Short mmCIF file of C-alpha atoms in Angstrom, two decimals:
data_model
loop_
_atom_site.label_atom_id
_atom_site.label_comp_id
_atom_site.label_asym_id
_atom_site.label_seq_id
_atom_site.Cartn_x
_atom_site.Cartn_y
_atom_site.Cartn_z
CA UNK A 1 0.00 0.00 0.00
CA UNK A 2 1.23 3.51 -0.81
CA UNK A 3 0.45 5.15 2.55
CA UNK A 4 -0.04 3.81 6.04
CA UNK A 5 -3.57 3.12 7.27
CA UNK A 6 -3.02 0.28 9.76
CA UNK A 7 -0.35 -0.44 12.38
CA UNK A 8 1.04 -3.35 14.35
CA UNK A 9 0.33 -3.19 18.07
CA UNK A 10 4.01 -2.53 18.69
CA UNK A 11 3.96 0.51 16.38
CA UNK A 12 1.13 2.24 18.23
CA UNK A 13 3.21 4.34 20.61
CA UNK A 14 4.27 7.96 21.22
CA UNK A 15 7.65 7.42 19.53
CA UNK A 16 6.09 6.57 16.17
CA UNK A 17 6.48 9.66 13.97
CA UNK A 18 3.19 8.86 12.25
CA UNK A 19 1.19 9.69 15.37
CA UNK A 20 0.32 13.10 16.78
CA UNK A 21 -2.46 14.49 18.93
CA UNK A 22 -4.15 16.02 15.87
CA UNK A 23 -3.92 12.83 13.82
CA UNK A 24 -5.25 10.73 16.67
CA UNK A 25 -8.13 13.11 17.42
CA UNK A 26 -9.29 13.34 13.81
CA UNK A 27 -8.92 9.68 12.88
CA UNK A 28 -10.76 8.51 15.99
CA UNK A 29 -14.07 10.13 15.03
CA UNK A 30 -14.10 8.25 11.73
CA UNK A 31 -15.00 5.10 13.68
CA UNK A 32 -17.97 6.56 15.60
CA UNK A 33 -21.38 4.90 15.60
CA UNK A 34 -22.77 8.10 14.06
CA UNK A 35 -20.76 7.45 10.86
CA UNK A 36 -22.09 5.76 7.71
CA UNK A 37 -19.52 4.58 5.17
CA UNK A 38 -20.40 5.16 1.51
CA UNK A 39 -18.56 2.81 -0.85
CA UNK A 40 -19.82 3.73 -4.30
CA UNK A 41 -20.85 6.73 -6.39
CA UNK A 42 -24.35 5.44 -7.10
CA UNK A 43 -25.21 5.56 -3.39
CA UNK A 44 -23.59 8.98 -3.04
CA UNK A 45 -25.66 10.23 -5.99
CA UNK A 46 -28.91 9.00 -4.41
CA UNK A 47 -28.03 10.77 -1.17
CA UNK A 48 -27.15 14.00 -2.97
CA UNK A 49 -30.30 14.21 -5.07
CA UNK A 50 -32.52 13.79 -2.01
CA UNK A 51 -30.87 16.31 0.31
CA UNK A 52 -33.02 19.41 1.00
CA UNK A 53 -32.08 22.29 -1.29
CA UNK A 54 -30.55 20.21 -4.06
CA UNK A 55 -31.85 20.85 -7.57
CA UNK A 56 -31.91 17.79 -9.79
CA UNK A 57 -31.85 19.29 -13.27
CA UNK A 58 -33.09 17.62 -16.44
CA UNK A 59 -29.56 17.63 -17.86
CA UNK A 60 -28.28 14.05 -18.24
CA UNK A 61 -24.86 13.00 -17.00
CA UNK A 62 -22.74 11.52 -19.75
CA UNK A 63 -20.63 8.35 -19.30
CA UNK A 64 -22.71 7.15 -16.36
CA UNK A 65 -21.60 3.53 -16.79
CA UNK A 66 -17.92 4.51 -16.90
CA UNK A 67 -18.39 6.64 -13.78
CA UNK A 68 -20.38 4.05 -11.85
CA UNK A 69 -23.53 6.18 -11.71
CA UNK A 70 -27.19 5.30 -12.32
CA UNK A 71 -28.05 5.36 -16.04
CA UNK A 72 -30.61 8.11 -15.50
CA UNK A 73 -28.29 10.33 -13.40
CA UNK A 74 -28.76 14.07 -13.86
CA UNK A 75 -26.62 17.11 -13.09
CA UNK A 76 -27.23 18.21 -9.50
CA UNK A 77 -27.02 21.86 -8.42
CA UNK A 78 -26.44 23.02 -4.87
CA UNK A 79 -25.87 26.64 -3.90
CA UNK A 80 -24.09 28.23 -0.96
CA UNK A 81 -24.93 31.47 0.79
CA UNK A 82 -22.95 34.68 0.88
CA UNK A 83 -19.55 33.00 0.57
CA UNK A 84 -18.92 31.43 -2.84
CA UNK A 85 -15.14 31.10 -2.75
CA UNK A 86 -12.22 29.76 -0.76
CA UNK A 87 -11.33 31.65 2.44
CA UNK A 88 -7.54 31.87 2.69
CA UNK A 89 -7.78 33.81 5.96
CA UNK A 90 -9.18 30.70 7.66
CA UNK A 91 -6.03 28.60 7.16
CA UNK A 92 -3.82 27.66 10.13
CA UNK A 93 -0.88 25.28 9.82
CA UNK A 94 0.53 23.49 12.85
CA UNK A 95 4.28 23.89 13.04
CA UNK A 96 4.42 27.33 11.47
CA UNK A 97 5.45 30.43 13.46
CA UNK A 98 2.76 32.02 15.58
CA UNK A 99 0.56 28.93 15.70
CA UNK A 100 -0.11 27.86 19.30
CA UNK A 101 -0.30 24.08 19.15
CA UNK A 102 -1.92 23.70 22.57
CA UNK A 103 -4.60 26.28 21.79
CA UNK A 104 -5.59 24.57 18.54
CA UNK A 105 -5.57 21.15 20.17
CA UNK A 106 -8.28 22.45 22.50
CA UNK A 107 -10.25 24.06 19.66
CA UNK A 108 -10.19 20.81 17.70
CA UNK A 109 -11.12 18.59 20.63
CA UNK A 110 -14.17 20.73 21.37
CA UNK A 111 -15.20 20.85 17.70
CA UNK A 112 -15.03 17.07 17.45
CA UNK A 113 -16.98 16.68 20.69
CA UNK A 114 -19.75 18.95 19.47
CA UNK A 115 -19.85 17.16 16.13
CA UNK A 116 -20.53 13.74 17.62
CA UNK A 117 -24.23 14.57 17.91
CA UNK A 118 -24.53 14.78 14.12
CA UNK A 119 -24.78 12.00 11.56
CA UNK A 120 -21.74 11.80 9.27
CA UNK A 121 -20.85 10.17 5.97
CA UNK A 122 -17.43 8.67 5.36
CA UNK A 123 -15.81 8.24 1.95
CA UNK A 124 -12.47 6.93 0.71
CA UNK A 125 -10.58 8.15 -2.34
CA UNK A 126 -7.16 8.04 -3.94
CA UNK A 127 -5.16 11.21 -4.55
CA UNK A 128 -2.67 10.49 -7.32
CA UNK A 129 -3.60 8.36 -10.30
CA UNK A 130 -0.46 6.36 -11.04
CA UNK A 131 1.35 3.73 -8.94
CA UNK A 132 4.32 6.12 -8.84
CA UNK A 133 2.34 8.37 -6.49
CA UNK A 134 -0.89 7.42 -4.74
CA UNK A 135 -2.17 8.51 -1.35
CA UNK A 136 -5.35 7.17 0.22
CA UNK A 137 -7.69 9.83 1.54
CA UNK A 138 -10.63 9.67 3.96
CA UNK A 139 -13.38 12.31 4.24
CA UNK A 140 -15.93 12.77 7.05
CA UNK A 141 -18.78 15.18 6.27
CA UNK A 142 -22.10 15.64 8.13
CA UNK A 143 -25.58 14.90 6.82
CA UNK A 144 -27.05 17.91 5.05
CA UNK A 145 -23.98 18.29 2.84
CA UNK A 146 -24.45 15.20 0.69
CA UNK A 147 -23.98 17.25 -2.49
CA UNK A 148 -20.45 18.23 -1.41
CA UNK A 149 -19.80 14.64 -0.34
CA UNK A 150 -20.89 13.37 -3.76
CA UNK A 151 -18.82 16.06 -5.53
CA UNK A 152 -15.77 15.06 -3.49
CA UNK A 153 -16.05 11.41 -4.52
CA UNK A 154 -16.38 12.55 -8.14
CA UNK A 155 -13.50 15.00 -7.98
CA UNK A 156 -11.01 12.49 -6.58
CA UNK A 157 -10.74 8.81 -7.47
CA UNK A 158 -13.13 6.59 -5.57
CA UNK A 159 -11.73 3.15 -4.76
CA UNK A 160 -13.08 1.05 -7.62
CA UNK A 161 -11.82 -2.51 -8.08
CA UNK A 162 -9.47 -1.31 -10.83
CA UNK A 163 -7.88 1.38 -8.70
CA UNK A 164 -7.77 -0.82 -5.61
CA UNK A 165 -5.56 -3.19 -7.60
CA UNK A 166 -3.37 -0.32 -8.79
CA UNK A 167 -3.06 0.96 -5.24
CA UNK A 168 -1.82 -2.40 -3.93
CA UNK A 169 1.05 -2.24 -6.46
CA UNK A 170 1.93 1.42 -5.88
CA UNK A 171 5.13 2.78 -4.38
CA UNK A 172 5.08 2.72 -0.58
CA UNK A 173 5.71 5.90 1.39
CA UNK A 174 6.27 6.20 5.16
CA UNK A 175 3.29 8.56 5.43
CA UNK A 176 -0.17 8.44 6.93
CA UNK A 177 -3.32 8.20 4.88
CA UNK A 178 -5.04 11.58 4.59
CA UNK A 179 -7.85 12.19 7.09
CA UNK A 180 -10.10 15.20 6.47
CA UNK A 181 -12.84 16.10 8.95
CA UNK A 182 -15.33 18.79 7.96
CA UNK A 183 -18.21 20.44 9.80
CA UNK A 184 -19.66 23.41 7.90
CA UNK A 185 -22.09 24.19 10.74
CA UNK A 186 -19.34 24.75 13.35
CA UNK A 187 -19.19 28.24 14.83
CA UNK A 188 -16.67 29.93 17.13
CA UNK A 189 -16.35 33.57 18.10
CA UNK A 190 -12.58 33.52 17.58
CA UNK A 191 -13.05 32.41 13.97
CA UNK A 192 -15.87 34.41 12.37
CA UNK A 193 -14.67 33.37 8.90
CA UNK A 194 -14.21 29.70 9.76
CA UNK A 195 -11.12 27.60 10.42
CA UNK A 196 -9.13 25.31 8.12
CA UNK A 197 -6.64 23.61 10.44
CA UNK A 198 -3.77 21.51 9.09
CA UNK A 199 -1.22 19.16 10.60
CA UNK A 200 0.57 18.41 7.31
CA UNK A 201 3.34 16.29 8.82
CA UNK A 202 0.67 13.80 9.89
CA UNK A 203 -1.71 14.24 6.94
CA UNK A 204 -4.75 15.45 8.87
CA UNK A 205 -6.94 18.51 8.53
CA UNK A 206 -10.20 19.89 9.88
CA UNK A 207 -12.33 22.28 7.82
CA UNK A 208 -14.71 24.01 10.22
CA UNK A 209 -17.44 26.58 9.57
CA UNK A 210 -16.81 26.58 5.81
CA UNK A 211 -19.31 25.12 3.34
CA UNK A 212 -17.71 26.01 -0.03
CA UNK A 213 -16.80 22.75 -1.81
CA UNK A 214 -13.41 24.10 -2.88
CA UNK A 215 -12.30 24.07 0.76
CA UNK A 216 -12.53 20.26 0.80
CA UNK A 217 -10.73 19.88 -2.51
CA UNK A 218 -7.86 22.24 -1.65
CA UNK A 219 -7.49 20.89 1.90
CA UNK A 220 -6.97 17.44 0.44
CA UNK A 221 -4.52 18.73 -2.18
CA UNK A 222 -2.64 20.72 0.47
CA UNK A 223 -1.88 17.50 2.33
CA UNK A 224 -1.19 15.47 -0.82
CA UNK A 225 1.21 18.10 -2.18
CA UNK A 226 3.04 18.22 1.15
CA UNK A 227 3.32 14.43 1.14
CA UNK A 228 4.71 14.52 -2.39
CA UNK A 229 7.17 17.26 -1.45
CA UNK A 230 8.56 15.18 1.42
CA UNK A 231 9.05 12.20 -0.85
CA UNK A 232 10.98 13.39 -3.88
CA UNK A 233 8.35 15.25 -5.90
CA UNK A 234 7.75 18.87 -6.88
CA UNK A 235 4.25 20.01 -5.87
CA UNK A 236 2.50 21.77 -8.77
CA UNK A 237 -0.63 23.92 -8.80
CA UNK A 238 -0.94 24.17 -12.53
CA UNK A 239 -1.92 22.51 -15.79
CA UNK A 240 0.08 19.93 -17.73
CA UNK A 241 -0.34 18.80 -21.33
CA UNK A 242 1.66 17.10 -24.07
CA UNK A 243 1.63 17.89 -27.79
CA UNK A 244 2.35 15.19 -30.37
CA UNK A 245 4.09 16.38 -33.53
CA UNK A 246 4.81 13.38 -35.71
CA UNK A 247 7.47 11.42 -33.89
CA UNK A 248 8.19 14.29 -31.50
CA UNK A 249 6.50 15.39 -28.30
CA UNK A 250 6.38 18.71 -26.48
CA UNK A 251 5.41 18.59 -22.79
CA UNK A 252 4.46 21.83 -21.08
CA UNK A 253 3.22 23.01 -17.69
CA UNK A 254 1.31 26.24 -17.05
CA UNK A 255 1.18 27.73 -13.55
CA UNK A 256 -1.40 30.34 -12.57
CA UNK A 257 -4.16 31.14 -10.10
CA UNK A 258 -7.81 30.49 -10.84
CA UNK A 259 -9.04 32.92 -13.46
CA UNK A 260 -5.59 33.48 -14.99
CA UNK A 261 -6.23 31.33 -18.04
CA UNK A 262 -4.59 28.16 -16.71
CA UNK A 263 -7.50 25.89 -17.61
CA UNK A 264 -8.07 27.62 -20.95
CA UNK A 265 -4.45 27.02 -21.92
CA UNK A 266 -4.33 23.46 -20.63
CA UNK A 267 -7.60 22.30 -22.18
CA UNK A 268 -7.21 24.14 -25.51
CA UNK A 269 -7.53 21.83 -28.53
CA UNK A 270 -5.87 24.26 -31.00
CA UNK A 271 -8.43 23.43 -33.69
CA UNK A 272 -7.23 19.81 -33.66
CA UNK A 273 -3.94 20.96 -35.17
CA UNK A 274 -2.15 18.52 -32.85
CA UNK A 275 -2.93 15.43 -30.88
CA UNK A 276 -2.92 16.80 -27.37
CA UNK A 277 -2.77 14.66 -24.23
CA UNK A 278 -4.01 16.41 -21.09
CA UNK A 279 -2.67 15.35 -17.69
CA UNK A 280 -4.68 17.85 -15.62
CA UNK A 281 -5.52 21.55 -15.40
CA UNK A 282 -4.98 22.08 -11.68
CA UNK A 283 -2.97 19.53 -9.68
CA UNK A 284 -0.02 17.28 -10.42
CA UNK A 285 3.42 16.36 -9.12
CA UNK A 286 6.79 16.08 -10.85
CA UNK A 287 9.18 13.27 -9.93
CA UNK A 288 12.50 14.98 -9.15
CA UNK A 289 14.53 11.91 -10.06
CA UNK A 290 13.45 11.43 -13.68
CA UNK A 291 10.96 14.22 -14.45
CA UNK A 292 7.78 12.17 -14.93
CA UNK A 293 4.47 13.72 -13.89
CA UNK A 294 1.36 12.30 -12.20
CA UNK A 295 -2.14 13.82 -12.05
CA UNK A 296 -3.75 13.95 -8.61
CA UNK A 297 -7.42 14.07 -9.67
CA UNK A 298 -9.53 12.51 -12.41
CA UNK A 299 -12.13 15.30 -12.64
CA UNK A 300 -11.94 19.07 -13.15
CA UNK A 301 -13.33 21.69 -10.76
CA UNK A 302 -13.87 24.57 -13.16
CA UNK A 303 -15.42 28.01 -13.20
CA UNK A 304 -18.63 28.14 -15.24
CA UNK A 305 -18.30 31.78 -16.27
CA UNK A 306 -16.79 30.87 -19.66
CA UNK A 307 -19.35 28.17 -20.51
CA UNK A 308 -22.62 29.23 -22.14
CA UNK A 309 -25.27 26.53 -21.99
CA UNK A 310 -24.68 25.48 -25.62
CA UNK A 311 -20.94 24.92 -25.09
CA UNK A 312 -20.01 21.30 -25.82
CA UNK A 313 -18.15 21.02 -22.49
CA UNK A 314 -21.42 21.44 -20.57
CA UNK A 315 -22.29 17.85 -21.53
CA UNK A 316 -19.57 16.72 -19.14
CA UNK A 317 -20.80 18.62 -16.07
CA UNK A 318 -21.52 16.31 -13.12
CA UNK A 319 -22.45 18.71 -10.33
CA UNK A 320 -22.68 22.49 -10.13
CA UNK A 321 -22.22 24.89 -7.26
CA UNK A 322 -23.41 28.48 -7.04
CA UNK A 323 -25.10 28.65 -10.42
CA UNK A 324 -28.69 29.44 -11.35
CA UNK A 325 -31.43 27.19 -12.70
CA UNK A 326 -34.17 28.06 -15.18
CA UNK A 327 -36.52 26.36 -17.65
CA UNK A 328 -35.71 25.99 -21.33
CA UNK A 329 -38.35 26.10 -24.08
CA UNK A 330 -39.11 22.40 -23.53
CA UNK A 331 -39.80 23.04 -19.84
CA UNK A 332 -36.60 21.28 -18.76
CA UNK A 333 -34.64 22.48 -15.75
CA UNK A 334 -31.24 23.70 -16.99
CA UNK A 335 -28.37 25.60 -15.39
CA UNK A 336 -27.70 29.34 -15.68
CA UNK A 337 -23.95 29.81 -16.10
CA UNK A 338 -21.55 32.68 -16.91
CA UNK A 339 -21.76 34.05 -13.36
CA UNK A 340 -25.19 35.63 -13.80
CA UNK A 341 -26.25 34.52 -10.31
CA UNK A 342 -22.96 35.35 -8.56
CA UNK A 343 -19.22 35.25 -9.10
CA UNK A 344 -17.27 31.98 -9.13
CA UNK A 345 -20.00 29.62 -10.25
CA UNK A 346 -18.42 26.16 -10.35
CA UNK A 347 -18.78 22.68 -11.78
CA UNK A 348 -17.19 19.30 -11.22
CA UNK A 349 -16.59 18.19 -14.78
CA UNK A 350 -15.74 14.61 -15.77
CA UNK A 351 -12.43 13.48 -17.21
CA UNK A 352 -14.21 12.60 -20.47
CA UNK A 353 -14.34 16.26 -21.50
CA UNK A 354 -10.74 15.70 -22.66
CA UNK A 355 -10.67 12.85 -25.21
CA UNK A 356 -6.94 12.29 -24.84
CA UNK A 357 -6.81 12.38 -21.06
CA UNK A 358 -3.82 10.67 -19.40
CA UNK A 359 -2.97 10.18 -15.72
CA UNK A 360 0.81 9.95 -16.05
CA UNK A 361 3.47 11.29 -18.42
CA UNK A 362 6.88 9.64 -18.37
CA UNK A 363 8.56 12.39 -20.39
CA UNK A 364 10.20 15.29 -18.58
CA UNK A 365 8.78 18.82 -18.90
CA UNK A 366 10.04 20.68 -21.97
CA UNK A 367 8.76 24.09 -20.87
CA UNK A 368 7.23 25.80 -17.87
CA UNK A 369 4.98 28.83 -18.37
CA UNK A 370 4.39 31.27 -15.50
CA UNK A 371 0.97 32.90 -16.06
CA UNK A 372 0.84 36.46 -14.77
CA UNK A 373 -1.31 39.57 -14.96
CA UNK A 374 1.55 42.08 -14.81
CA UNK A 375 0.79 44.95 -17.19
CA UNK A 376 4.48 45.88 -17.44
CA UNK A 377 5.23 42.67 -19.35
CA UNK A 378 4.40 41.92 -22.99
CA UNK A 379 2.29 38.81 -23.72
CA UNK A 380 5.20 36.35 -23.96
CA UNK A 381 8.69 36.49 -22.49
CA UNK A 382 11.41 33.83 -22.58
CA UNK A 383 13.85 33.42 -19.67
CA UNK A 384 17.23 31.82 -20.39
CA UNK A 385 18.81 31.67 -16.93
CA UNK A 386 17.83 28.93 -14.41
CA UNK A 387 17.99 31.17 -11.33
CA UNK A 388 16.10 34.00 -13.05
CA UNK A 389 13.47 31.52 -14.30
CA UNK A 390 12.88 30.26 -10.76
CA UNK A 391 12.85 33.81 -9.34
CA UNK A 392 10.09 34.89 -11.73
CA UNK A 393 8.08 31.85 -10.66
CA UNK A 394 8.71 32.78 -7.04
CA UNK A 395 7.51 36.35 -7.73
CA UNK A 396 4.56 35.40 -9.93
CA UNK A 397 2.47 38.58 -10.10
CA UNK A 398 -1.26 38.20 -10.55
CA UNK A 399 -4.64 39.41 -9.28
CA UNK A 400 -7.18 37.99 -6.85
CA UNK A 401 -10.40 36.65 -8.34
CA UNK A 402 -13.91 35.70 -7.28
CA UNK A 403 -12.56 32.18 -6.63
CA UNK A 404 -11.45 33.58 -3.28
CA UNK A 405 -13.49 34.87 -0.37
CA UNK A 406 -11.19 37.78 0.40
CA UNK A 407 -11.53 38.96 3.99
CA UNK A 408 -11.13 42.65 4.74
CA UNK A 409 -10.89 45.75 2.55
CA UNK A 410 -8.78 44.37 -0.30
CA UNK A 411 -8.46 45.89 -3.78
CA UNK A 412 -9.02 42.94 -6.14
CA UNK A 413 -7.44 44.90 -9.01
CA UNK A 414 -4.14 45.31 -7.18
CA UNK A 415 -1.24 43.11 -8.25
CA UNK A 416 -0.23 40.52 -5.69
CA UNK A 417 2.64 38.06 -5.64
CA UNK A 418 1.70 34.40 -5.24
CA UNK A 419 4.87 32.28 -5.43
CA UNK A 420 4.60 29.53 -8.02
CA UNK A 421 0.83 30.20 -8.09
CA UNK A 422 0.47 27.99 -5.03
CA UNK A 423 -1.26 29.51 -1.99
CA UNK A 424 -1.60 26.00 -0.52
CA UNK A 425 2.07 25.46 0.38
CA UNK A 426 2.59 24.39 3.99
CA UNK A 427 6.39 24.19 4.05
CA UNK A 428 9.08 26.89 3.63
CA UNK A 429 9.01 28.79 0.33
CA UNK A 430 12.75 28.36 -0.16
CA UNK A 431 12.24 24.65 -0.69
CA UNK A 432 9.98 25.24 -3.70
CA UNK A 433 12.51 27.72 -5.07
CA UNK A 434 15.23 25.08 -4.83
CA UNK A 435 13.02 22.50 -6.55
CA UNK A 436 12.14 24.69 -9.52
CA UNK A 437 15.67 26.03 -9.86
CA UNK A 438 16.86 22.41 -10.08
CA UNK A 439 14.35 21.72 -12.86
CA UNK A 440 15.62 24.67 -14.92
CA UNK A 441 19.26 23.73 -14.20
CA UNK A 442 18.90 20.10 -15.30
CA UNK A 443 21.22 19.66 -18.29
CA UNK A 444 19.48 16.44 -19.34
CA UNK A 445 15.98 17.87 -19.69
CA UNK A 446 16.81 21.49 -20.72
CA UNK A 447 13.43 22.74 -19.45
CA UNK A 448 12.69 26.16 -20.94
CA UNK A 449 10.90 28.97 -19.11
CA UNK A 450 8.34 31.45 -20.40
CA UNK A 451 6.17 34.16 -18.85
CA UNK A 452 2.65 34.60 -20.20
CA UNK A 453 0.88 37.87 -19.42
CA UNK A 454 -2.83 37.11 -19.83
CA UNK A 455 -3.98 40.46 -18.47
CA UNK A 456 -3.37 43.85 -20.07
CA UNK A 457 -0.29 45.35 -21.68
CA UNK A 458 -0.21 49.10 -22.26
CA UNK A 459 -3.98 49.20 -21.94
CA UNK A 460 -4.61 46.44 -24.47
CA UNK A 461 -6.19 43.15 -23.31
CA UNK A 462 -4.22 40.02 -24.14
CA UNK A 463 -6.84 37.71 -25.63
CA UNK A 464 -6.82 33.91 -25.46
CA UNK A 465 -6.05 33.70 -29.18
CA UNK A 466 -2.94 35.83 -28.63
CA UNK A 467 -1.68 33.50 -25.92
CA UNK A 468 -2.62 30.25 -27.66
CA UNK A 469 -1.18 31.44 -30.96
CA UNK A 470 2.13 32.21 -29.26
CA UNK A 471 2.19 28.79 -27.59
CA UNK A 472 1.63 27.15 -30.98
CA UNK A 473 4.67 28.96 -32.36
CA UNK A 474 6.76 27.77 -29.42
CA UNK A 475 5.53 24.19 -29.87
CA UNK A 476 6.24 24.34 -33.63
CA UNK A 477 9.67 25.86 -33.08
CA UNK A 478 8.83 28.93 -35.20
CA UNK A 479 8.75 31.54 -32.41
CA UNK A 480 11.36 34.25 -33.01
CA UNK A 481 12.22 36.07 -29.81
CA UNK A 482 14.11 39.35 -29.67
CA UNK A 483 16.00 40.86 -26.70
CA UNK A 484 13.82 42.44 -24.02
CA UNK A 485 15.61 45.77 -24.01
CA UNK A 486 18.74 45.80 -21.83
CA UNK A 487 17.64 42.87 -19.66
CA UNK A 488 20.03 39.94 -19.93
CA UNK A 489 18.63 36.43 -20.43
CA UNK A 490 15.20 37.85 -21.25
CA UNK A 491 13.61 38.08 -24.69
CA UNK A 492 10.06 38.61 -25.93
CA UNK A 493 7.90 37.42 -28.79
CA UNK A 494 6.70 40.33 -30.96
CA UNK A 495 2.90 40.32 -31.31
CA UNK A 496 0.98 42.93 -33.29
CA UNK A 497 -0.74 45.42 -31.02
CA UNK A 498 1.66 44.82 -28.13
CA UNK A 499 4.76 46.71 -29.21
CA UNK A 500 7.63 47.12 -26.72
CA UNK A 501 9.34 50.51 -26.53
CA UNK A 502 12.19 50.96 -24.05
CA UNK A 503 12.55 54.57 -25.22
CA UNK A 504 9.21 55.29 -23.52
CA UNK A 505 10.21 56.76 -20.15
CA UNK A 506 6.77 56.13 -18.64
CA UNK A 507 6.93 52.45 -19.57
CA UNK A 508 10.47 52.11 -18.28
CA UNK A 509 9.42 53.58 -14.95
CA UNK A 510 6.48 51.19 -14.73
CA UNK A 511 8.75 48.22 -15.42
CA UNK A 512 11.19 49.37 -12.72
CA UNK A 513 8.35 49.68 -10.22
CA UNK A 514 7.18 46.14 -10.96
CA UNK A 515 10.68 44.70 -10.57
CA UNK A 516 11.25 46.68 -7.37
CA UNK A 517 8.00 45.25 -6.03
CA UNK A 518 9.39 41.78 -6.65
CA UNK A 519 12.60 42.64 -4.84
CA UNK A 520 10.66 44.10 -1.91
CA UNK A 521 8.69 40.87 -1.63
CA UNK A 522 11.88 38.80 -1.65
CA UNK A 523 13.56 40.90 1.03
CA UNK A 524 10.44 40.95 3.20
CA UNK A 525 10.59 37.17 3.59
CA UNK A 526 13.59 37.55 5.91
CA UNK A 527 11.43 39.19 8.55
CA UNK A 528 7.83 38.18 7.89
CA UNK A 529 6.47 35.16 9.73
CA UNK A 530 9.70 35.02 11.76
CA UNK A 531 11.71 34.32 8.61
CA UNK A 532 9.87 31.07 7.87
CA UNK A 533 10.00 31.77 4.12
CA UNK A 534 13.46 33.40 4.02
CA UNK A 535 15.18 32.86 0.69
CA UNK A 536 18.79 32.25 -0.40
CA UNK A 537 20.86 35.40 -0.97
CA UNK A 538 21.09 34.69 -4.70
CA UNK A 539 17.36 35.35 -5.12
CA UNK A 540 17.64 39.02 -4.15
CA UNK A 541 20.86 39.40 -6.15
CA UNK A 542 19.18 38.12 -9.30
CA UNK A 543 16.40 40.69 -9.04
CA UNK A 544 18.79 43.49 -8.03
CA UNK A 545 20.73 42.82 -11.23
CA UNK A 546 17.56 43.18 -13.30
CA UNK A 547 16.80 46.54 -11.68
CA UNK A 548 20.37 47.76 -12.23
CA UNK A 549 20.03 46.98 -15.94
CA UNK A 550 16.99 49.24 -16.16
CA UNK A 551 18.88 52.36 -15.09
#
């Protein structure tokens, strides 16, 4: 088995590194007599369609037999209240500076005690879809939230006979199974926005007072990514695809926050110009030893804002969250997408939306694309230095979106830095920097680095066709880059309507400001959070050199 779920009597002791107070507290409630174990998707579907508030549409689910669902299964809609996004402010990670372990032990014990008077459902899934990396996960969610429970079992890989056999042959890791306890009805005056509590070293988490489905998905991925990181993998919040060009292949990864264009880029079919294999659009890991990649989820949790009802992809929707419902001309209940009801409407979409879906790629990554919304950068830039490539990933500049429940008075149009597009990291940032620098430094794989600006440049919006057209040129080997002004190891791809002019003093000042902002972020890590995310000296020196060249 890949991860540890059972122990010999001799191994159950305080000296076993797999045990902690948090792990023991959370796992224990999974065995309560108020818990019902759900083993298959058909049962989960029946529970979800009957829960109060669920809307069973008249839209049929495709590939029901392949998915293990009833033949007459329909798309189910369930809507939240005011909050329709993930609440980053609720996250607390045991072991990080400023987190009082004893205090949170008490909070968790009381939450579990109060929860024992509810009925819960338990489900088991796999996170990681290839024997090279598989972690077993367990979810406990109370009655009343059967739609989220069903969506969770769809989003990850339920333990079918096929995957149970794969799991028994998978690589073993000295890590616990994942245990995720959730109680959306929990309330505490100290946590008005809810609490997402993690003990990543022991693969346990509790999501309390939060009913947005994305909290369950990202909590699970947080623990799976941390497990991968501890065991020779690079954790990746991004999309991965592979182009086939005759006898050649081009494997690329695109890293960006929700709403940046990550899914659009990953799932693009390019007019069937190529055979394209899709690994995933959100979560995968890279094996540091030989560069292979493994998807963590079979399904896609996508925004519905870009999908009108007549889009072909809608056929592959399984469940929807925070979307509307109306009647079509035939009096059938159908969904209302494109964020008419509210921002961040979502769907769990089946793997069959991508005809050439794969779960594992043995080839190393040919190129990494950092997706940004930095209006000082033209649509496509190439980076030719390993350290500089990693530094730009570390200082990935983007904007917040409706995918997040942003707490406080925050300007959503303001640029923010989200290192490697991964707000779910629960280990020091410097370790991710080292991992990505090593990828770019590998003389066997020669992984290239590009920056994609999918926002605005000099007031002009970079459209999807601009970005996808540029990627096609890179894949075809026809992209002709020219030097990006005086900046060494940086070049850009000329695109009509996005001309670069270093003689423009206003533009030069804007570019300096953006680079200085990156340097300020780097330097701030020495002091913030007690230096938990402090970076090697070379990181600041790389950015200082860029700024010096702009004088």
